[in-house]
mmCIF file of C-alpha atoms and ligand atoms in Angstrom:
data_model
loop_
_atom_site.group_PDB
_atom_site.id
_atom_site.type_symbol
_atom_site.label_atom_id
_atom_site.label_comp_id
_atom_site.label_asym_id
_atom_site.label_seq_id
_atom_site.Cartn_x
_atom_site.Cartn_y
_atom_site.Cartn_z
ATOM 1 C CA UNK A 4 125.593 113.195 54.255
ATOM 2 C CA UNK A 5 126.058 109.872 52.484
ATOM 3 C CA UNK A 6 124.456 106.625 53.734
ATOM 4 C CA UNK A 7 124.682 106.370 57.581
ATOM 5 C CA UNK A 8 126.832 103.374 58.722
ATOM 6 C CA UNK A 9 123.892 101.923 60.739
ATOM 7 C CA UNK A 10 121.822 101.762 57.557
ATOM 8 C CA UNK A 11 124.658 99.872 55.845
ATOM 9 C CA UNK A 12 124.789 97.486 58.825
ATOM 10 C CA UNK A 13 121.030 96.859 58.521
ATOM 11 C CA UNK A 14 121.253 96.140 54.823
ATOM 12 C CA UNK A 15 121.472 92.349 55.029
ATOM 13 C CA UNK A 16 118.381 92.226 57.259
ATOM 14 C CA UNK A 17 116.517 94.591 54.925
ATOM 15 C CA UNK A 18 117.355 92.446 51.890
ATOM 16 C CA UNK A 19 115.935 89.431 53.742
ATOM 17 C CA UNK A 20 112.708 91.294 54.571
ATOM 18 C CA UNK A 21 112.380 92.533 50.983
ATOM 19 C CA UNK A 22 112.890 89.084 49.462
ATOM 20 C CA UNK A 23 110.533 87.447 51.960
ATOM 21 C CA UNK A 24 107.774 89.928 51.038
ATOM 22 C CA UNK A 25 108.599 89.410 47.354
ATOM 23 C CA UNK A 26 108.199 85.646 47.744
ATOM 24 C CA UNK A 27 104.780 86.109 49.435
ATOM 25 C CA UNK A 28 102.953 88.749 47.379
ATOM 26 C CA UNK A 29 99.398 89.755 48.338
ATOM 27 C CA UNK A 30 96.759 91.616 46.322
ATOM 28 C CA UNK A 31 95.044 94.860 47.346
ATOM 29 C CA UNK A 32 93.185 94.732 50.707
ATOM 30 C CA UNK A 33 94.456 91.155 51.215
ATOM 31 C CA UNK A 34 97.895 92.150 52.569
ATOM 32 C CA UNK A 35 97.381 90.281 55.886
ATOM 33 C CA UNK A 36 100.763 88.580 56.059
ATOM 34 C CA UNK A 37 102.614 91.688 54.884
ATOM 35 C CA UNK A 38 100.740 93.888 57.375
ATOM 36 C CA UNK A 39 101.516 91.370 60.151
ATOM 37 C CA UNK A 40 105.232 91.615 59.330
ATOM 38 C CA UNK A 41 105.089 95.413 59.165
ATOM 39 C CA UNK A 42 103.187 95.724 62.468
ATOM 40 C CA UNK A 43 105.477 93.238 64.247
ATOM 41 C CA UNK A 44 108.625 95.021 63.128
ATOM 42 C CA UNK A 45 107.271 98.484 63.968
ATOM 43 C CA UNK A 46 106.360 97.248 67.472
ATOM 44 C CA UNK A 47 109.815 95.731 67.872
ATOM 45 C CA UNK A 48 111.409 99.063 66.869
ATOM 46 C CA UNK A 49 109.387 100.876 69.540
ATOM 47 C CA UNK A 50 106.684 102.529 67.416
ATOM 48 C CA UNK A 51 103.051 102.951 68.452
ATOM 49 C CA UNK A 52 101.158 100.820 65.952
ATOM 50 C CA UNK A 53 97.653 101.349 64.569
ATOM 51 C CA UNK A 54 96.004 98.762 62.313
ATOM 52 C CA UNK A 55 92.780 98.461 60.353
ATOM 53 C CA UNK A 56 92.543 101.643 58.253
ATOM 54 C CA UNK A 57 91.447 100.505 54.774
ATOM 55 C CA UNK A 58 91.332 96.916 56.130
ATOM 56 C CA UNK A 59 95.036 96.087 56.049
ATOM 57 C CA UNK A 60 96.633 99.522 56.460
ATOM 58 C CA UNK A 61 99.245 99.999 59.181
ATOM 59 C CA UNK A 62 100.481 103.249 60.719
ATOM 60 C CA UNK A 63 103.522 103.378 63.002
ATOM 61 C CA UNK A 64 104.225 106.503 65.046
ATOM 62 C CA UNK A 65 107.251 107.798 66.931
ATOM 63 C CA UNK A 66 107.553 111.062 68.815
ATOM 64 C CA UNK A 67 110.306 113.040 70.399
ATOM 65 C CA UNK A 68 110.509 116.462 72.024
ATOM 66 C CA UNK A 69 107.813 119.126 72.287
ATOM 67 C CA UNK A 70 107.289 120.251 68.721
ATOM 68 C CA UNK A 71 103.780 119.773 67.324
ATOM 69 C CA UNK A 72 105.131 119.352 63.816
ATOM 70 C CA UNK A 73 104.535 115.989 62.140
ATOM 71 C CA UNK A 74 105.633 114.324 58.929
ATOM 72 C CA UNK A 75 104.014 111.369 57.130
ATOM 73 C CA UNK A 76 106.119 108.897 55.140
ATOM 74 C CA UNK A 77 104.153 106.516 52.944
ATOM 75 C CA UNK A 78 104.789 103.131 51.344
ATOM 76 C CA UNK A 79 102.448 100.768 49.475
ATOM 77 C CA UNK A 80 102.239 97.016 50.191
ATOM 78 C CA UNK A 81 100.210 95.300 47.459
ATOM 79 C CA UNK A 82 101.253 93.187 44.473
ATOM 80 C CA UNK A 83 99.819 92.658 40.977
ATOM 81 C CA UNK A 84 97.648 89.815 39.645
ATOM 82 C CA UNK A 85 100.274 88.418 37.276
ATOM 83 C CA UNK A 86 102.552 85.392 36.994
ATOM 84 C CA UNK A 87 106.231 85.970 37.774
ATOM 85 C CA UNK A 88 108.634 84.646 35.126
ATOM 86 C CA UNK A 89 111.852 85.195 37.135
ATOM 87 C CA UNK A 90 113.893 82.167 38.223
ATOM 88 C CA UNK A 91 115.184 83.957 41.337
ATOM 89 C CA UNK A 92 115.416 82.068 44.656
ATOM 90 C CA UNK A 93 112.997 84.647 46.119
ATOM 91 C CA UNK A 94 110.492 84.480 43.237
ATOM 92 C CA UNK A 95 106.793 84.526 44.048
ATOM 93 C CA UNK A 96 105.431 81.425 45.760
ATOM 94 C CA UNK A 97 101.842 82.610 45.197
ATOM 95 C CA UNK A 98 100.517 81.533 41.814
ATOM 96 C CA UNK A 99 99.260 84.411 39.687
ATOM 97 C CA UNK A 100 100.516 87.084 42.089
ATOM 98 C CA UNK A 101 103.715 89.075 41.818
ATOM 99 C CA UNK A 102 105.489 92.122 43.230
ATOM 100 C CA UNK A 103 106.091 93.572 39.762
ATOM 101 C CA UNK A 104 105.870 97.211 40.841
ATOM 102 C CA UNK A 105 108.447 97.108 43.637
ATOM 103 C CA UNK A 106 106.032 97.734 46.510
ATOM 104 C CA UNK A 107 108.019 95.040 48.376
ATOM 105 C CA UNK A 108 110.979 97.432 48.172
ATOM 106 C CA UNK A 109 108.918 100.472 49.186
ATOM 107 C CA UNK A 110 107.583 98.673 52.280
ATOM 108 C CA UNK A 111 111.074 97.486 53.221
ATOM 109 C CA UNK A 112 112.647 100.941 52.869
ATOM 110 C CA UNK A 113 110.016 102.507 55.106
ATOM 111 C CA UNK A 114 110.590 99.762 57.708
ATOM 112 C CA UNK A 115 114.334 100.446 57.504
ATOM 113 C CA UNK A 116 113.723 104.146 58.074
ATOM 114 C CA UNK A 117 111.401 103.409 61.021
ATOM 115 C CA UNK A 118 114.049 101.236 62.641
ATOM 116 C CA UNK A 119 116.733 103.892 62.278
ATOM 117 C CA UNK A 120 114.597 106.863 63.339
ATOM 118 C CA UNK A 121 113.141 104.965 66.333
ATOM 119 C CA UNK A 122 116.680 104.224 67.509
ATOM 120 C CA UNK A 123 118.337 107.602 66.904
ATOM 121 C CA UNK A 124 115.347 109.977 67.409
ATOM 122 C CA UNK A 125 117.429 112.850 66.117
ATOM 123 C CA UNK A 126 114.390 115.079 65.554
ATOM 124 C CA UNK A 127 111.801 117.168 67.372
ATOM 125 C CA UNK A 128 108.197 116.243 66.571
ATOM 126 C CA UNK A 129 106.259 113.247 65.251
ATOM 127 C CA UNK A 130 106.889 110.798 62.422
ATOM 128 C CA UNK A 131 104.012 108.703 61.034
ATOM 129 C CA UNK A 132 105.014 105.684 58.936
ATOM 130 C CA UNK A 133 102.026 105.012 56.664
ATOM 131 C CA UNK A 134 101.793 101.566 55.040
ATOM 132 C CA UNK A 135 98.848 101.553 52.662
ATOM 133 C CA UNK A 136 97.088 98.653 50.951
ATOM 134 C CA UNK A 137 95.731 98.384 47.440
ATOM 135 C CA UNK A 138 97.628 100.926 45.354
ATOM 136 C CA UNK A 139 97.218 98.934 42.126
ATOM 137 C CA UNK A 140 93.780 100.127 41.071
ATOM 138 C CA UNK A 141 92.034 99.578 44.417
ATOM 139 C CA UNK A 142 92.469 103.129 45.737
ATOM 140 C CA UNK A 143 93.762 102.048 49.143
ATOM 141 C CA UNK A 144 95.248 105.523 49.603
ATOM 142 C CA UNK A 145 91.830 107.099 49.021
ATOM 143 C CA UNK A 146 90.184 104.721 51.486
ATOM 144 C CA UNK A 147 92.758 105.511 54.183
ATOM 145 C CA UNK A 148 92.173 109.253 53.694
ATOM 146 C CA UNK A 149 88.366 108.754 53.734
ATOM 147 C CA UNK A 150 88.620 106.690 56.920
ATOM 148 C CA UNK A 151 90.359 109.558 58.695
ATOM 149 C CA UNK A 152 94.072 108.945 58.192
ATOM 150 C CA UNK A 153 95.017 112.593 58.577
ATOM 151 C CA UNK A 154 92.506 113.265 61.371
ATOM 152 C CA UNK A 155 93.888 110.388 63.417
ATOM 153 C CA UNK A 156 97.477 111.116 62.373
ATOM 154 C CA UNK A 157 97.724 114.821 61.488
ATOM 155 C CA UNK A 158 100.687 115.564 59.208
ATOM 156 C CA UNK A 159 102.144 118.897 58.094
ATOM 157 C CA UNK A 160 103.478 117.164 55.002
ATOM 158 C CA UNK A 161 103.502 113.698 53.475
ATOM 159 C CA UNK A 162 106.090 112.110 51.190
ATOM 160 C CA UNK A 163 106.442 108.923 49.143
ATOM 161 C CA UNK A 164 108.907 107.312 46.771
ATOM 162 C CA UNK A 165 108.439 105.074 43.775
ATOM 163 C CA UNK A 166 111.291 103.080 42.308
ATOM 164 C CA UNK A 167 112.149 103.899 38.726
ATOM 165 C CA UNK A 168 113.674 101.278 36.404
ATOM 166 C CA UNK A 169 115.935 102.947 33.873
ATOM 167 C CA UNK A 170 117.115 105.566 36.368
ATOM 168 C CA UNK A 171 120.543 104.570 37.772
ATOM 169 C CA UNK A 172 120.731 103.365 41.384
ATOM 170 C CA UNK A 173 121.822 106.275 43.589
ATOM 171 C CA UNK A 174 119.826 108.767 41.533
ATOM 172 C CA UNK A 175 116.548 110.404 42.461
ATOM 173 C CA UNK A 176 114.135 112.699 40.695
ATOM 174 C CA UNK A 177 111.014 114.736 41.223
ATOM 175 C CA UNK A 178 109.337 117.906 40.021
ATOM 176 C CA UNK A 179 107.008 120.628 41.245
ATOM 177 C CA UNK A 180 103.481 120.195 39.875
ATOM 178 C CA UNK A 181 102.034 117.144 38.115
ATOM 179 C CA UNK A 182 104.212 114.011 38.307
ATOM 180 C CA UNK A 183 101.638 111.386 37.288
ATOM 181 C CA UNK A 184 98.377 111.564 35.389
ATOM 182 C CA UNK A 185 94.715 111.193 36.266
ATOM 183 C CA UNK A 186 93.630 107.724 35.131
ATOM 184 C CA UNK A 187 90.020 107.705 33.921
ATOM 185 C CA UNK A 188 88.014 105.123 31.995
ATOM 186 C CA UNK A 189 85.241 105.454 29.471
ATOM 187 C CA UNK A 190 82.579 103.171 28.047
ATOM 188 C CA UNK A 191 80.686 103.844 24.881
ATOM 189 C CA UNK A 192 77.762 101.945 23.429
ATOM 190 C CA UNK A 193 77.077 102.839 19.794
ATOM 191 C CA UNK A 194 73.628 101.781 18.661
ATOM 192 C CA UNK A 195 72.535 101.431 15.058
ATOM 193 C CA UNK A 196 70.056 98.963 13.554
ATOM 194 C CA UNK A 197 71.147 95.469 12.568
ATOM 195 C CA UNK A 198 70.503 94.010 9.158
ATOM 196 C CA UNK A 199 71.796 91.596 6.504
ATOM 197 C CA UNK A 200 75.411 92.430 5.592
ATOM 198 C CA UNK A 201 74.516 92.503 1.902
ATOM 199 C CA UNK A 202 71.588 94.889 2.489
ATOM 200 C CA UNK A 203 73.166 97.714 4.566
ATOM 201 C CA UNK A 204 70.591 100.224 3.337
ATOM 202 C CA UNK A 205 67.945 98.422 5.415
ATOM 203 C CA UNK A 206 69.725 99.225 8.676
ATOM 204 C CA UNK A 207 72.236 101.553 10.376
ATOM 205 C CA UNK A 208 75.747 100.141 10.673
ATOM 206 C CA UNK A 209 77.135 100.798 14.201
ATOM 207 C CA UNK A 210 80.665 99.816 13.081
ATOM 208 C CA UNK A 211 80.883 102.674 10.603
ATOM 209 C CA UNK A 212 79.694 105.087 13.298
ATOM 210 C CA UNK A 213 82.107 103.644 15.880
ATOM 211 C CA UNK A 214 85.023 103.940 13.451
ATOM 212 C CA UNK A 215 84.263 107.639 12.899
ATOM 213 C CA UNK A 216 84.045 108.203 16.652
ATOM 214 C CA UNK A 217 87.383 106.470 17.370
ATOM 215 C CA UNK A 218 89.131 108.659 14.791
ATOM 216 C CA UNK A 219 87.369 111.814 15.967
ATOM 217 C CA UNK A 220 88.442 111.154 19.587
ATOM 218 C CA UNK A 221 92.047 111.661 18.471
ATOM 219 C CA UNK A 222 91.180 115.161 17.289
ATOM 220 C CA UNK A 223 90.611 116.094 20.943
ATOM 221 C CA UNK A 224 94.323 115.535 21.606
ATOM 222 C CA UNK A 225 95.347 117.179 18.334
ATOM 223 C CA UNK A 226 92.901 120.130 18.210
ATOM 224 C CA UNK A 227 91.332 120.795 21.627
ATOM 225 C CA UNK A 228 94.220 120.275 24.066
ATOM 226 C CA UNK A 229 96.779 123.038 24.583
ATOM 227 C CA UNK A 230 99.858 121.783 22.670
ATOM 228 C CA UNK A 231 102.036 122.363 25.771
ATOM 229 C CA UNK A 232 99.808 120.060 27.823
ATOM 230 C CA UNK A 233 99.796 116.240 27.529
ATOM 231 C CA UNK A 234 96.801 113.956 27.124
ATOM 232 C CA UNK A 235 96.268 110.339 26.098
ATOM 233 C CA UNK A 236 92.961 109.051 24.740
ATOM 234 C CA UNK A 237 93.297 105.319 24.091
ATOM 235 C CA UNK A 238 90.606 102.954 22.863
ATOM 236 C CA UNK A 239 91.412 99.640 24.542
ATOM 237 C CA UNK A 240 88.669 97.511 23.082
ATOM 238 C CA UNK A 241 85.950 97.497 20.473
ATOM 239 C CA UNK A 242 83.462 94.659 20.628
ATOM 240 C CA UNK A 243 80.497 93.757 18.492
ATOM 241 C CA UNK A 244 79.095 91.418 15.920
ATOM 242 C CA UNK A 245 78.922 87.654 15.644
ATOM 243 C CA UNK A 246 79.011 86.757 11.965
ATOM 244 C CA UNK A 247 80.649 87.637 8.640
ATOM 245 C CA UNK A 248 77.339 88.398 7.025
ATOM 246 C CA UNK A 249 75.429 90.240 9.760
ATOM 247 C CA UNK A 250 75.496 93.929 10.666
ATOM 248 C CA UNK A 251 74.821 93.986 14.432
ATOM 249 C CA UNK A 252 72.624 96.376 16.390
ATOM 250 C CA UNK A 253 75.399 97.758 18.550
ATOM 251 C CA UNK A 254 79.126 98.038 19.170
ATOM 252 C CA UNK A 255 80.855 98.561 22.497
ATOM 253 C CA UNK A 256 83.996 100.629 22.916
ATOM 254 C CA UNK A 257 86.066 101.256 26.026
ATOM 255 C CA UNK A 258 89.399 102.707 26.977
ATOM 256 C CA UNK A 259 91.400 105.048 29.146
ATOM 257 C CA UNK A 260 92.059 108.776 29.313
ATOM 258 C CA UNK A 261 95.145 110.262 30.972
ATOM 259 C CA UNK A 262 95.432 113.952 31.855
ATOM 260 C CA UNK A 263 97.526 116.121 34.192
ATOM 261 C CA UNK A 264 95.361 119.212 34.646
ATOM 262 C CA UNK A 265 91.872 119.044 36.186
ATOM 263 C CA UNK A 266 90.562 121.641 33.683
ATOM 264 C CA UNK A 267 91.859 119.529 30.791
ATOM 265 C CA UNK A 268 90.267 116.441 32.313
ATOM 266 C CA UNK A 269 86.856 118.209 32.410
ATOM 267 C CA UNK A 270 87.278 119.386 28.824
ATOM 268 C CA UNK A 271 88.248 115.936 27.475
ATOM 269 C CA UNK A 272 85.271 114.317 29.214
ATOM 270 C CA UNK A 273 82.916 116.929 27.733
ATOM 271 C CA UNK A 274 84.374 116.705 24.191
ATOM 272 C CA UNK A 275 84.268 112.897 24.140
ATOM 273 C CA UNK A 276 80.576 112.942 25.012
ATOM 274 C CA UNK A 277 79.823 115.586 22.390
ATOM 275 C CA UNK A 278 81.739 113.723 19.683
ATOM 276 C CA UNK A 279 80.184 110.364 20.529
ATOM 277 C CA UNK A 280 76.583 111.598 20.614
ATOM 278 C CA UNK A 281 76.966 114.081 17.749
ATOM 279 C CA UNK A 282 78.692 111.619 15.414
ATOM 280 C CA UNK A 283 76.200 108.857 16.170
ATOM 281 C CA UNK A 284 73.295 111.231 15.492
ATOM 282 C CA UNK A 285 74.850 112.409 12.227
ATOM 283 C CA UNK A 286 74.841 108.813 10.945
ATOM 284 C CA UNK A 287 71.388 107.959 12.217
ATOM 285 C CA UNK A 288 72.362 106.053 15.352
ATOM 286 C CA UNK A 289 72.833 106.995 18.951
ATOM 287 C CA UNK A 290 75.459 106.649 21.632
ATOM 288 C CA UNK A 291 75.594 106.090 25.406
ATOM 289 C CA UNK A 292 78.782 107.587 26.766
ATOM 290 C CA UNK A 293 79.984 107.133 30.346
ATOM 291 C CA UNK A 294 83.185 108.523 31.809
ATOM 292 C CA UNK A 295 84.434 107.098 35.104
ATOM 293 C CA UNK A 296 87.056 109.009 37.038
ATOM 294 C CA UNK A 297 89.894 106.995 38.557
ATOM 295 C CA UNK A 298 92.916 108.281 40.476
ATOM 296 C CA UNK A 299 93.327 112.054 40.221
ATOM 297 C CA UNK A 300 96.636 113.360 38.877
ATOM 298 C CA UNK A 301 99.502 113.243 41.358
ATOM 299 C CA UNK A 302 100.421 116.887 41.841
ATOM 300 C CA UNK A 303 103.536 117.635 43.889
ATOM 301 C CA UNK A 304 103.439 120.764 46.016
ATOM 302 C CA UNK A 305 106.301 122.981 44.852
ATOM 303 C CA UNK A 306 107.904 123.803 48.234
ATOM 304 C CA UNK A 307 107.746 120.219 49.498
ATOM 305 C CA UNK A 308 109.068 118.822 46.196
ATOM 306 C CA UNK A 309 112.095 121.112 46.266
ATOM 307 C CA UNK A 310 112.674 120.463 49.984
ATOM 308 C CA UNK A 311 112.650 116.727 49.255
ATOM 309 C CA UNK A 312 114.994 117.268 46.295
ATOM 310 C CA UNK A 313 117.416 119.098 48.621
ATOM 311 C CA UNK A 314 117.357 116.111 50.980
ATOM 312 C CA UNK A 315 117.840 113.724 48.036
ATOM 313 C CA UNK A 316 120.858 115.785 46.959
ATOM 314 C CA UNK A 317 122.302 115.440 50.450
ATOM 315 C CA UNK A 318 122.075 111.639 50.144
ATOM 316 C CA UNK A 319 122.855 111.104 46.462
ATOM 317 C CA UNK A 320 124.835 114.235 45.476
ATOM 318 C CA UNK A 321 123.389 117.193 43.584
ATOM 319 C CA UNK A 322 124.430 115.809 40.181
ATOM 320 C CA UNK A 323 122.415 112.643 40.835
ATOM 321 C CA UNK A 324 119.146 114.482 41.522
ATOM 322 C CA UNK A 325 116.869 115.579 38.707
ATOM 323 C CA UNK A 326 114.561 118.349 39.929
ATOM 324 C CA UNK A 327 112.617 118.576 36.674
ATOM 325 C CA UNK A 328 111.844 114.979 35.706
ATOM 326 C CA UNK A 329 109.450 114.470 32.827
ATOM 327 C CA UNK A 330 106.042 113.521 34.232
ATOM 328 C CA UNK A 331 104.575 110.171 33.218
ATOM 329 C CA UNK A 332 101.040 109.289 32.116
ATOM 330 C CA UNK A 333 100.807 106.462 34.648
ATOM 331 C CA UNK A 334 98.767 106.992 37.819
ATOM 332 C CA UNK A 335 99.202 106.733 41.621
ATOM 333 C CA UNK A 336 96.729 106.818 44.464
ATOM 334 C CA UNK A 337 99.233 108.786 46.563
ATOM 335 C CA UNK A 338 97.439 111.588 44.698
ATOM 336 C CA UNK A 339 94.600 111.399 47.269
ATOM 337 C CA UNK A 340 97.040 111.996 50.124
ATOM 338 C CA UNK A 341 98.507 114.975 48.234
ATOM 339 C CA UNK A 342 94.988 116.400 47.862
ATOM 340 C CA UNK A 343 94.608 116.268 51.643
ATOM 341 C CA UNK A 344 98.066 117.351 52.815
ATOM 342 C CA UNK A 345 101.003 119.149 51.132
ATOM 343 C CA UNK A 346 103.809 116.883 50.039
ATOM 344 C CA UNK A 347 105.633 115.260 47.164
ATOM 345 C CA UNK A 348 106.477 111.977 45.503
ATOM 346 C CA UNK A 349 109.936 111.169 44.200
ATOM 347 C CA UNK A 350 111.467 108.612 41.852
ATOM 348 C CA UNK A 351 114.244 106.412 43.217
ATOM 349 C CA UNK A 352 116.641 104.914 40.666
ATOM 350 C CA UNK A 353 116.185 101.136 40.313
ATOM 351 C CA UNK A 354 118.939 100.683 37.717
ATOM 352 C CA UNK A 355 118.570 98.933 34.378
ATOM 353 C CA UNK A 356 116.870 95.943 36.059
ATOM 354 C CA UNK A 357 116.922 92.293 35.049
ATOM 355 C CA UNK A 358 116.830 92.313 31.290
ATOM 356 C CA UNK A 359 116.137 96.049 31.362
ATOM 357 C CA UNK A 360 112.466 95.533 32.085
ATOM 358 C CA UNK A 361 110.070 98.137 33.373
ATOM 359 C CA UNK A 362 107.410 98.075 36.106
ATOM 360 C CA UNK A 363 104.521 95.580 35.662
ATOM 361 C CA UNK A 364 106.807 93.269 33.647
ATOM 362 C CA UNK A 365 106.805 89.552 34.540
ATOM 363 C CA UNK A 366 110.616 89.684 34.835
ATOM 364 C CA UNK A 367 110.822 92.813 36.972
ATOM 365 C CA UNK A 368 112.499 92.713 40.397
ATOM 366 C CA UNK A 369 113.136 95.523 42.869
ATOM 367 C CA UNK A 370 116.867 96.291 42.990
ATOM 368 C CA UNK A 371 118.148 95.672 46.538
ATOM 369 C CA UNK A 372 121.115 97.966 45.996
ATOM 370 C CA UNK A 373 118.636 100.883 45.966
ATOM 371 C CA UNK A 374 117.484 100.067 49.537
ATOM 372 C CA UNK A 375 120.140 102.116 51.427
ATOM 373 C CA UNK A 376 119.408 105.214 49.331
ATOM 374 C CA UNK A 377 115.684 105.001 50.007
ATOM 375 C CA UNK A 378 116.112 104.330 53.725
ATOM 376 C CA UNK A 379 118.623 107.173 54.138
ATOM 377 C CA UNK A 380 116.423 109.547 52.173
ATOM 378 C CA UNK A 381 113.375 108.881 54.387
ATOM 379 C CA UNK A 382 115.521 109.206 57.534
ATOM 380 C CA UNK A 383 117.091 112.498 56.510
ATOM 381 C CA UNK A 384 113.772 113.842 55.242
ATOM 382 C CA UNK A 385 112.207 113.331 58.690
ATOM 383 C CA UNK A 386 115.249 114.712 60.502
ATOM 384 C CA UNK A 387 115.373 117.861 58.408
ATOM 385 C CA UNK A 388 111.613 118.411 58.366
ATOM 386 C CA UNK A 389 111.547 118.090 62.168
ATOM 387 C CA UNK A 390 114.866 119.794 62.771
ATOM 388 C CA UNK A 391 115.749 120.348 66.399
ATOM 389 C CA UNK A 392 115.931 124.056 67.224
ATOM 390 C CA UNK A 393 117.920 123.960 70.496
HETATM 391 ZN ZN1 LIG B 7 102.205 99.565 39.697
HETATM 392 ZN ZN1 LIG B 8 103.673 101.033 42.061
#
């Protein structure tokens, strides 16, 4: 089944919605205007509407028939705290805020699917349209789950899409297992003993210790991680000292760790602590190491991922669907929903993009020509998941 004609007819309206949301970006948990638009449209389409989960979250529901089966379709609504550099007519009108991750497109596609499914109701069961706030580091998905999303709106499976610059429009991709990484942060305080720079033997230089630790951290990736697994340990900052001729008391280091497998995540956390404390002790200093867990890795359930890939192939053609995409070391808080309910996330081709730029780039823009593919995919996913038996 290619794109349904009604979805093509709706396209102009969807482009308008997408560009309006793009022009009025809102940060995590502040998506009041966006949530108002979403709730108003869902009501107009004939959905039951629930508001207030995770502050600005919106859930629209439609039912048909007697089946108790239910599917959740999820989109994110928030923007990023960055200045848009595009000259487009629909560029951001909010200083320092920008839809640079395409969540304007995700929200619009889910609205398009809600409109179509509410009109045609060619399914037996329940569809929940989940619009979540605060994906960009705020954990809005986690908050919705903690506040009872799946108790209030039980789902047998939940699905989401993220646009993918660099993947041609009309292509989709996914994989069974990890799709995105766990995104953790660490802080390290290395303490020595300050002294005159020309008399190092009177103190303990924390810079020399910190330098050894930074290098030794990379041996975790090279020597402790299974070579078939993937891990990133990145030091993002190193701060300390005030003068050319003073050795300070302490140096601060911080950065991020990305892992796919929970067992690897535990191991990396343990090894970093051992290396930091052991190295500092070996040089006569000491180290305070803290590891803060962020989003867990986004792990697609195998059956749901392949079911979604089958639906994607119906919309895009088998040759346009990659069922074994390479996972990325970015993160997603859809991971919390996948910990609660089986499901999968997919990539949706966004084309080369303006100037070929990637997500979180000041010149990024969601590609409106991807809208009909995303809408049709969500529609068909719900119809096939809740297939009528009579
Ligand atoms: Zn993002
Ligand atoms: Zn995103």
